[in-house]
Amino acid sequence: METIQKIKGQLAEMSTEELKSLKSAIVSQLNYRLGNELAEAKRNLYIGAICEVDHPKAYGKQFRVTKINPKNVKCAEVGNPGMVWNITASMLKVIG
């Protein structure tokens, strides 16, 4: 946290070009990490897996993975197979 406070203090002294460069580096690093996180989450998924979702709308519900797409995963709600949800892979936790 000490390092973050130092950087925040230095931001006011930076030029616009330096700030743009810093922003670009931060965004690039975040995209890289989030991409790796998503890829890792998708590696653990498979068709037919029973999952829980880390989201208030889906609290207490279980889902069965029906299709894995590049961005989202199609899941059918267990007990209500007609209800299909598109869920980001990083929000799914395999339970069975």
Short mmCIF file of N, CA and C in Angstrom, two decimals:
data_model
loop_
_atom_site.label_atom_id
_atom_site.label_comp_id
_atom_site.label_asym_id
_atom_site.label_seq_id
_atom_site.Cartn_x
_atom_site.Cartn_y
_atom_site.Cartn_z
N MET A 1 0.82 -1.20 0.00
CA MET A 1 0.00 0.00 0.00
C MET A 1 0.86 1.26 0.00
N GLU A 2 2.02 1.16 0.61
CA GLU A 2 2.92 2.31 0.67
C GLU A 2 3.33 2.73 -0.75
N THR A 3 3.59 1.75 -1.60
CA THR A 3 3.98 2.03 -2.98
C THR A 3 2.85 2.73 -3.74
N ILE A 4 1.63 2.29 -3.52
CA ILE A 4 0.48 2.90 -4.20
C ILE A 4 0.34 4.36 -3.79
N GLN A 5 0.52 4.65 -2.54
CA GLN A 5 0.42 6.03 -2.06
C GLN A 5 1.50 6.91 -2.68
N LYS A 6 2.71 6.36 -2.84
CA LYS A 6 3.80 7.10 -3.47
C LYS A 6 3.44 7.43 -4.92
N ILE A 7 2.92 6.42 -5.62
CA ILE A 7 2.57 6.62 -7.04
C ILE A 7 1.46 7.65 -7.16
N LYS A 8 0.46 7.58 -6.30
CA LYS A 8 -0.62 8.56 -6.35
C LYS A 8 -0.09 9.98 -6.14
N GLY A 9 0.88 10.11 -5.28
CA GLY A 9 1.48 11.41 -5.04
C GLY A 9 2.25 11.92 -6.25
N GLN A 10 2.83 11.03 -7.02
CA GLN A 10 3.63 11.41 -8.19
C GLN A 10 2.77 11.70 -9.42
N LEU A 11 1.53 11.26 -9.44
CA LEU A 11 0.67 11.44 -10.61
C LEU A 11 0.49 12.91 -10.98
N ALA A 12 0.35 13.76 -9.99
CA ALA A 12 0.14 15.19 -10.25
C ALA A 12 1.35 15.83 -10.93
N GLU A 13 2.52 15.26 -10.72
CA GLU A 13 3.75 15.82 -11.29
C GLU A 13 4.04 15.29 -12.70
N MET A 14 3.32 14.28 -13.15
CA MET A 14 3.58 13.67 -14.46
C MET A 14 2.96 14.48 -15.59
N SER A 15 3.60 14.40 -16.76
CA SER A 15 3.05 15.06 -17.94
C SER A 15 1.91 14.21 -18.50
N THR A 16 1.18 14.80 -19.42
CA THR A 16 0.06 14.09 -20.04
C THR A 16 0.55 12.85 -20.78
N GLU A 17 1.68 12.96 -21.47
CA GLU A 17 2.23 11.82 -22.20
C GLU A 17 2.64 10.69 -21.26
N GLU A 18 3.24 11.05 -20.13
CA GLU A 18 3.62 10.03 -19.15
C GLU A 18 2.39 9.33 -18.57
N LEU A 19 1.35 10.11 -18.31
CA LEU A 19 0.10 9.53 -17.78
C LEU A 19 -0.53 8.58 -18.80
N LYS A 20 -0.52 8.98 -20.07
CA LYS A 20 -1.07 8.12 -21.12
C LYS A 20 -0.28 6.82 -21.23
N SER A 21 1.02 6.92 -21.14
CA SER A 21 1.88 5.74 -21.20
C SER A 21 1.62 4.82 -20.02
N LEU A 22 1.48 5.39 -18.84
CA LEU A 22 1.18 4.61 -17.63
C LEU A 22 -0.18 3.93 -17.74
N LYS A 23 -1.16 4.67 -18.24
CA LYS A 23 -2.51 4.11 -18.43
C LYS A 23 -2.46 2.93 -19.39
N SER A 24 -1.74 3.08 -20.47
CA SER A 24 -1.61 2.02 -21.46
C SER A 24 -0.98 0.76 -20.86
N ALA A 25 0.05 0.95 -20.05
CA ALA A 25 0.72 -0.19 -19.41
C ALA A 25 -0.20 -0.88 -18.42
N ILE A 26 -0.96 -0.11 -17.66
CA ILE A 26 -1.89 -0.68 -16.67
C ILE A 26 -3.00 -1.46 -17.37
N VAL A 27 -3.59 -0.88 -18.40
CA VAL A 27 -4.67 -1.55 -19.13
C VAL A 27 -4.17 -2.83 -19.78
N SER A 28 -2.98 -2.77 -20.35
CA SER A 28 -2.39 -3.95 -20.98
C SER A 28 -2.19 -5.08 -19.97
N GLN A 29 -1.67 -4.74 -18.81
CA GLN A 29 -1.43 -5.73 -17.76
C GLN A 29 -2.74 -6.32 -17.25
N LEU A 30 -3.76 -5.47 -17.06
CA LEU A 30 -5.06 -5.96 -16.60
C LEU A 30 -5.69 -6.90 -17.62
N ASN A 31 -5.64 -6.52 -18.90
CA ASN A 31 -6.20 -7.38 -19.94
C ASN A 31 -5.51 -8.73 -19.99
N TYR A 32 -4.19 -8.72 -19.84
CA TYR A 32 -3.42 -9.96 -19.85
C TYR A 32 -3.84 -10.86 -18.69
N ARG A 33 -3.93 -10.29 -17.50
CA ARG A 33 -4.28 -11.09 -16.31
C ARG A 33 -5.71 -11.60 -16.38
N LEU A 34 -6.64 -10.75 -16.82
CA LEU A 34 -8.04 -11.18 -16.92
C LEU A 34 -8.20 -12.25 -17.99
N GLY A 35 -7.44 -12.13 -19.07
CA GLY A 35 -7.48 -13.15 -20.12
C GLY A 35 -6.99 -14.49 -19.61
N ASN A 36 -5.92 -14.47 -18.83
CA ASN A 36 -5.40 -15.71 -18.24
C ASN A 36 -6.39 -16.31 -17.26
N GLU A 37 -7.05 -15.46 -16.49
CA GLU A 37 -8.04 -15.90 -15.51
C GLU A 37 -9.20 -16.60 -16.22
N LEU A 38 -9.66 -16.00 -17.31
CA LEU A 38 -10.76 -16.57 -18.08
C LEU A 38 -10.35 -17.89 -18.72
N ALA A 39 -9.15 -17.94 -19.27
CA ALA A 39 -8.68 -19.18 -19.90
C ALA A 39 -8.56 -20.30 -18.87
N GLU A 40 -8.08 -19.98 -17.68
CA GLU A 40 -7.97 -20.99 -16.61
C GLU A 40 -9.35 -21.48 -16.19
N ALA A 41 -10.30 -20.58 -16.09
CA ALA A 41 -11.66 -20.96 -15.71
C ALA A 41 -12.27 -21.88 -16.77
N LYS A 42 -12.01 -21.58 -18.04
CA LYS A 42 -12.57 -22.40 -19.12
C LYS A 42 -11.92 -23.78 -19.17
N ARG A 43 -10.65 -23.89 -18.79
CA ARG A 43 -9.98 -25.19 -18.79
C ARG A 43 -10.64 -26.16 -17.81
N ASN A 44 -11.19 -25.65 -16.73
CA ASN A 44 -11.82 -26.49 -15.71
C ASN A 44 -13.24 -26.91 -16.08
N LEU A 45 -13.82 -26.30 -17.11
CA LEU A 45 -15.20 -26.60 -17.50
C LEU A 45 -15.26 -27.69 -18.56
N TYR A 46 -16.37 -28.40 -18.57
CA TYR A 46 -16.64 -29.40 -19.60
C TYR A 46 -18.15 -29.54 -19.75
N ILE A 47 -18.58 -30.02 -20.90
CA ILE A 47 -20.00 -30.20 -21.17
C ILE A 47 -20.56 -31.20 -20.16
N GLY A 48 -21.66 -30.82 -19.52
CA GLY A 48 -22.30 -31.70 -18.54
C GLY A 48 -21.89 -31.40 -17.11
N ALA A 49 -20.93 -30.53 -16.90
CA ALA A 49 -20.49 -30.19 -15.55
C ALA A 49 -21.62 -29.47 -14.81
N ILE A 50 -21.78 -29.79 -13.53
CA ILE A 50 -22.73 -29.10 -12.68
C ILE A 50 -21.98 -27.98 -11.97
N CYS A 51 -22.52 -26.75 -12.06
CA CYS A 51 -21.82 -25.58 -11.55
C CYS A 51 -22.72 -24.71 -10.69
N GLU A 52 -22.07 -23.89 -9.87
CA GLU A 52 -22.72 -22.81 -9.16
C GLU A 52 -22.18 -21.52 -9.75
N VAL A 53 -22.97 -20.43 -9.61
CA VAL A 53 -22.56 -19.15 -10.17
C VAL A 53 -22.37 -18.15 -9.05
N ASP A 54 -21.27 -17.40 -9.14
CA ASP A 54 -20.96 -16.37 -8.15
C ASP A 54 -21.66 -15.07 -8.55
N HIS A 55 -23.00 -15.03 -8.31
CA HIS A 55 -23.78 -13.84 -8.64
C HIS A 55 -25.09 -13.88 -7.86
N PRO A 56 -25.54 -12.73 -7.34
CA PRO A 56 -26.76 -12.71 -6.53
C PRO A 56 -28.01 -13.24 -7.25
N LYS A 57 -28.13 -13.01 -8.57
CA LYS A 57 -29.31 -13.48 -9.30
C LYS A 57 -29.39 -15.00 -9.35
N ALA A 58 -28.26 -15.65 -9.24
CA ALA A 58 -28.21 -17.11 -9.37
C ALA A 58 -27.95 -17.79 -8.03
N TYR A 59 -28.12 -17.08 -6.94
CA TYR A 59 -27.83 -17.64 -5.62
C TYR A 59 -28.69 -18.87 -5.35
N GLY A 60 -28.05 -19.96 -4.96
CA GLY A 60 -28.75 -21.20 -4.61
C GLY A 60 -29.16 -22.05 -5.80
N LYS A 61 -28.87 -21.60 -7.01
CA LYS A 61 -29.23 -22.36 -8.21
C LYS A 61 -28.02 -23.15 -8.70
N GLN A 62 -28.31 -24.27 -9.33
CA GLN A 62 -27.26 -25.07 -9.95
C GLN A 62 -27.50 -25.11 -11.45
N PHE A 63 -26.42 -25.21 -12.19
CA PHE A 63 -26.50 -25.17 -13.65
C PHE A 63 -25.68 -26.31 -14.24
N ARG A 64 -26.14 -26.80 -15.41
CA ARG A 64 -25.42 -27.82 -16.16
C ARG A 64 -24.89 -27.15 -17.43
N VAL A 65 -23.59 -27.29 -17.67
CA VAL A 65 -22.95 -26.70 -18.85
C VAL A 65 -23.43 -27.45 -20.09
N THR A 66 -23.97 -26.70 -21.05
CA THR A 66 -24.46 -27.31 -22.29
C THR A 66 -23.58 -26.98 -23.50
N LYS A 67 -22.91 -25.81 -23.46
CA LYS A 67 -22.05 -25.42 -24.58
C LYS A 67 -21.03 -24.39 -24.08
N ILE A 68 -19.79 -24.52 -24.54
CA ILE A 68 -18.74 -23.58 -24.17
C ILE A 68 -18.39 -22.75 -25.40
N ASN A 69 -18.73 -21.47 -25.35
CA ASN A 69 -18.46 -20.54 -26.44
C ASN A 69 -17.19 -19.74 -26.11
N PRO A 70 -16.66 -18.98 -27.07
CA PRO A 70 -15.43 -18.22 -26.80
C PRO A 70 -15.54 -17.23 -25.64
N LYS A 71 -16.68 -16.55 -25.49
CA LYS A 71 -16.81 -15.56 -24.43
C LYS A 71 -17.65 -16.04 -23.26
N ASN A 72 -18.74 -16.74 -23.54
CA ASN A 72 -19.67 -17.17 -22.50
C ASN A 72 -19.89 -18.66 -22.54
N VAL A 73 -20.52 -19.17 -21.49
CA VAL A 73 -20.85 -20.58 -21.41
C VAL A 73 -22.36 -20.69 -21.29
N LYS A 74 -22.97 -21.51 -22.13
CA LYS A 74 -24.41 -21.73 -22.04
C LYS A 74 -24.67 -22.79 -20.99
N CYS A 75 -25.55 -22.46 -20.06
CA CYS A 75 -25.86 -23.37 -18.96
C CYS A 75 -27.37 -23.48 -18.81
N ALA A 76 -27.83 -24.71 -18.62
CA ALA A 76 -29.24 -24.96 -18.34
C ALA A 76 -29.40 -25.07 -16.83
N GLU A 77 -30.44 -24.43 -16.34
CA GLU A 77 -30.71 -24.47 -14.90
C GLU A 77 -31.18 -25.88 -14.54
N VAL A 78 -30.56 -26.48 -13.51
CA VAL A 78 -30.94 -27.81 -13.06
C VAL A 78 -32.34 -27.70 -12.45
N GLY A 79 -33.24 -28.57 -12.88
CA GLY A 79 -34.62 -28.52 -12.41
C GLY A 79 -35.52 -27.70 -13.30
N ASN A 80 -34.94 -26.90 -14.19
CA ASN A 80 -35.70 -26.08 -15.13
C ASN A 80 -34.92 -26.04 -16.44
N PRO A 81 -34.86 -27.18 -17.16
CA PRO A 81 -33.99 -27.27 -18.35
C PRO A 81 -34.35 -26.31 -19.47
N GLY A 82 -35.55 -25.76 -19.46
CA GLY A 82 -35.93 -24.80 -20.50
C GLY A 82 -35.30 -23.44 -20.29
N MET A 83 -34.78 -23.20 -19.11
CA MET A 83 -34.16 -21.92 -18.79
C MET A 83 -32.66 -22.00 -19.05
N VAL A 84 -32.19 -21.35 -20.13
CA VAL A 84 -30.78 -21.37 -20.50
C VAL A 84 -30.17 -20.00 -20.21
N TRP A 85 -29.04 -20.00 -19.53
CA TRP A 85 -28.33 -18.78 -19.16
C TRP A 85 -27.01 -18.71 -19.91
N ASN A 86 -26.59 -17.52 -20.32
CA ASN A 86 -25.25 -17.27 -20.85
C ASN A 86 -24.45 -16.67 -19.71
N ILE A 87 -23.40 -17.37 -19.30
CA ILE A 87 -22.64 -16.97 -18.11
C ILE A 87 -21.16 -16.91 -18.47
N THR A 88 -20.46 -15.90 -17.96
CA THR A 88 -19.01 -15.80 -18.14
C THR A 88 -18.34 -16.94 -17.38
N ALA A 89 -17.38 -17.59 -17.99
CA ALA A 89 -16.71 -18.76 -17.42
C ALA A 89 -16.08 -18.46 -16.06
N SER A 90 -15.58 -17.25 -15.87
CA SER A 90 -14.91 -16.93 -14.62
C SER A 90 -15.88 -16.87 -13.43
N MET A 91 -17.17 -16.80 -13.69
CA MET A 91 -18.18 -16.76 -12.62
C MET A 91 -18.65 -18.15 -12.24
N LEU A 92 -18.26 -19.18 -12.99
CA LEU A 92 -18.73 -20.53 -12.74
C LEU A 92 -17.76 -21.30 -11.85
N LYS A 93 -18.32 -22.08 -10.94
CA LYS A 93 -17.52 -22.94 -10.07
C LYS A 93 -18.08 -24.36 -10.20
N VAL A 94 -17.25 -25.28 -10.67
CA VAL A 94 -17.68 -26.66 -10.87
C VAL A 94 -17.86 -27.32 -9.51
N ILE A 95 -19.04 -27.94 -9.31
CA ILE A 95 -19.31 -28.63 -8.05
C ILE A 95 -19.56 -30.12 -8.27
N GLY A 96 -19.70 -30.54 -9.52
CA GLY A 96 -19.94 -31.96 -9.77
C GLY A 96 -19.88 -32.33 -11.21
#
